[in-house]
C-alpha positions in Angstrom: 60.0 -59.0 -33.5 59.9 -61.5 -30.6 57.0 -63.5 -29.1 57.1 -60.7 -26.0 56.8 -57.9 -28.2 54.3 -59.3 -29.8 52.7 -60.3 -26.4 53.4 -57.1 -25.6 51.2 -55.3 -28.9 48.3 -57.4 -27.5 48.3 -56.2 -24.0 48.5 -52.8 -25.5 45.6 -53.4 -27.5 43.4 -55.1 -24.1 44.5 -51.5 -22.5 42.6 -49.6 -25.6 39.8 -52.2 -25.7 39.4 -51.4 -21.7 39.9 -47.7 -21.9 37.4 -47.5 -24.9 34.9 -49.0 -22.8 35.1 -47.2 -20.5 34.8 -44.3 -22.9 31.5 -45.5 -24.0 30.0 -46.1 -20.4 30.6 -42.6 -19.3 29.0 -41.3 -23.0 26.1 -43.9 -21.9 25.7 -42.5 -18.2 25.5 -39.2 -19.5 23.5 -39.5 -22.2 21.0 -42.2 -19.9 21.1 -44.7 -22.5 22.2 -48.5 -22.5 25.3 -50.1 -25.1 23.2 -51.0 -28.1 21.0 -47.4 -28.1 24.7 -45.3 -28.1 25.6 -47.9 -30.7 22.5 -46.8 -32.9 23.2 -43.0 -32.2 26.7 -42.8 -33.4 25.9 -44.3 -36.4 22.5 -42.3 -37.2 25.2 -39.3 -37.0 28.0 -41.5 -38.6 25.5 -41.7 -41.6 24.8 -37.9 -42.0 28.4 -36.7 -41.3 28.9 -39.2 -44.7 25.4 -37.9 -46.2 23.8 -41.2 -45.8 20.5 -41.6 -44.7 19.6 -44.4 -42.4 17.1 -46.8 -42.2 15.3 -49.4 -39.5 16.9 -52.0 -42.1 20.7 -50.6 -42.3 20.4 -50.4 -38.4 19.1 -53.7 -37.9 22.0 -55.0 -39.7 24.8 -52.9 -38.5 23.6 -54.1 -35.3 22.9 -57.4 -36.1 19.4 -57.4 -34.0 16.3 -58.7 -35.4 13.5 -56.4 -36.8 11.2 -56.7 -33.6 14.4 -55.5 -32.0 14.8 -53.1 -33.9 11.5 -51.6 -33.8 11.8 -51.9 -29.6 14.9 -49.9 -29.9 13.5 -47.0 -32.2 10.7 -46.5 -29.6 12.9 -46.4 -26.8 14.9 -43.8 -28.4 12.4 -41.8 -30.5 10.5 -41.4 -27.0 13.7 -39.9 -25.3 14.2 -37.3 -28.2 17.3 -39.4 -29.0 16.3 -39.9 -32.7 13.8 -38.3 -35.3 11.5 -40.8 -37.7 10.7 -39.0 -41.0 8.6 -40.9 -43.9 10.8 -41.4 -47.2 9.2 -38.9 -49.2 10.1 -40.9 -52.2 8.3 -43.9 -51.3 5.8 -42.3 -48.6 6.0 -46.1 -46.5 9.8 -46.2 -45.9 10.9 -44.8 -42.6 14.3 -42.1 -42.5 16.4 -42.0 -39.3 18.2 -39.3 -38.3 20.3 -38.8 -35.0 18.6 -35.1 -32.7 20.7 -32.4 -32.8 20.3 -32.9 -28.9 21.9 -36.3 -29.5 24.4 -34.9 -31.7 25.5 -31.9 -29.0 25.2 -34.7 -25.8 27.6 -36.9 -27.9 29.8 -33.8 -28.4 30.0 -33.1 -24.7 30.3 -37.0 -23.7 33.2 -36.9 -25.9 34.8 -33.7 -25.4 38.2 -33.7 -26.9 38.8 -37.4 -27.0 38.2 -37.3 -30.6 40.3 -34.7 -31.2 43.1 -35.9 -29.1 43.0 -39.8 -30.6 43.1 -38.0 -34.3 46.5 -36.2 -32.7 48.3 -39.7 -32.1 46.9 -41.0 -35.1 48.5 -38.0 -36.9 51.7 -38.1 -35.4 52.4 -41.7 -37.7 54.2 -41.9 -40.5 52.0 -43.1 -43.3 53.5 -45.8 -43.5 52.9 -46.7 -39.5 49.3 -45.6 -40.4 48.8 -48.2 -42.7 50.7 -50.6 -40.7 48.1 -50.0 -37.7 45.2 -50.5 -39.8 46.2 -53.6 -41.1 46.9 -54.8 -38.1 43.7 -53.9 -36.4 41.8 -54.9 -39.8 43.0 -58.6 -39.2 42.2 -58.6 -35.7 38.5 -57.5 -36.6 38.4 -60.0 -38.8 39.6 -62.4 -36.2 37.1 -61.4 -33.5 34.2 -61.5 -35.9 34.7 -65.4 -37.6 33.3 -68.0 -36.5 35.4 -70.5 -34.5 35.9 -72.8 -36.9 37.5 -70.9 -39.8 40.9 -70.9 -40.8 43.3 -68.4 -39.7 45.3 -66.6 -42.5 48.4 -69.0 -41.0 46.3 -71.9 -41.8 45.7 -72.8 -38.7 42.2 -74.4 -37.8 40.5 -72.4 -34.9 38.1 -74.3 -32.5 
């Protein structure tokens, strides 16, 4: 593979970047909330559908907002019947979060068939093309993510 093809996987990864923001603004216009409260929301339901519960803690740091900010947030969306707060019965002082079932139905409708369409193309790989795709966008997480001084997996110095 040639420097244009591989020119040619990134531009194809900027169109899914753009198109998957643009996903998420019309989920946030319809569900009147901003980036980081749909953000919180599909992972309060993220963590049931995997029968984990949720704290102000694990939502701070999948995040990455400080605790004040975290607390502003769960206000916000507590007041708009986004989220219930329940006490952790085993500790009585520990707060449980946990996505409405109103937020759980307006994500449903905000994403109407899109999930169910991108698990299609997902399923019509080969497994081996399915692990070759999640490599590939595993490294480029990874990339995104460092900071700009680490090494590269080439070796390379980035600055």
């Amino acid at each position: 593979m040639g420097v244009s093809s591989a020119l040619e996987v990134l531009r194809a990864v900027r169109r899914f970047r753009v198109a998957d923001a643009a996903m998420r603004h019309r989920a946030q216009a319809e569900m009147r909330v901003n980036e980081t409260d749909l953000m919180a929301i599909r992972h309060l339901i993220a963590c049931e559908r995997q029968h984990r519960v949720a704290s102000p803690k694990d939502l701070s740091e999948f995040l990455s907002i400080s605790s004040a900010a975290t607390a502003k947030l769960l206000s916000r969306l507590s007041a708009s019947g986004h989220i219930r707060r329940e006490v952790n019965p085993d500790d009585g002082r520990a707060q449980r979060l946990f996505a409405s079932q109103s937020s759980h139905e307006e994500m449903r409708q905000a994403l109407a068939g899109t999930h169910d369409q991108l698990m299609q193309v997902a399923l019509e790989l080969t497994a081996d093309q399915q692990l070759a795709v999640v490599r590939f966008l595993d490294a480029m997480s990874a990339i995104a993510v460092m900071p700009s001084a680490e090494k590269l997996p080439n070796g390379t110095v980035t600055s």
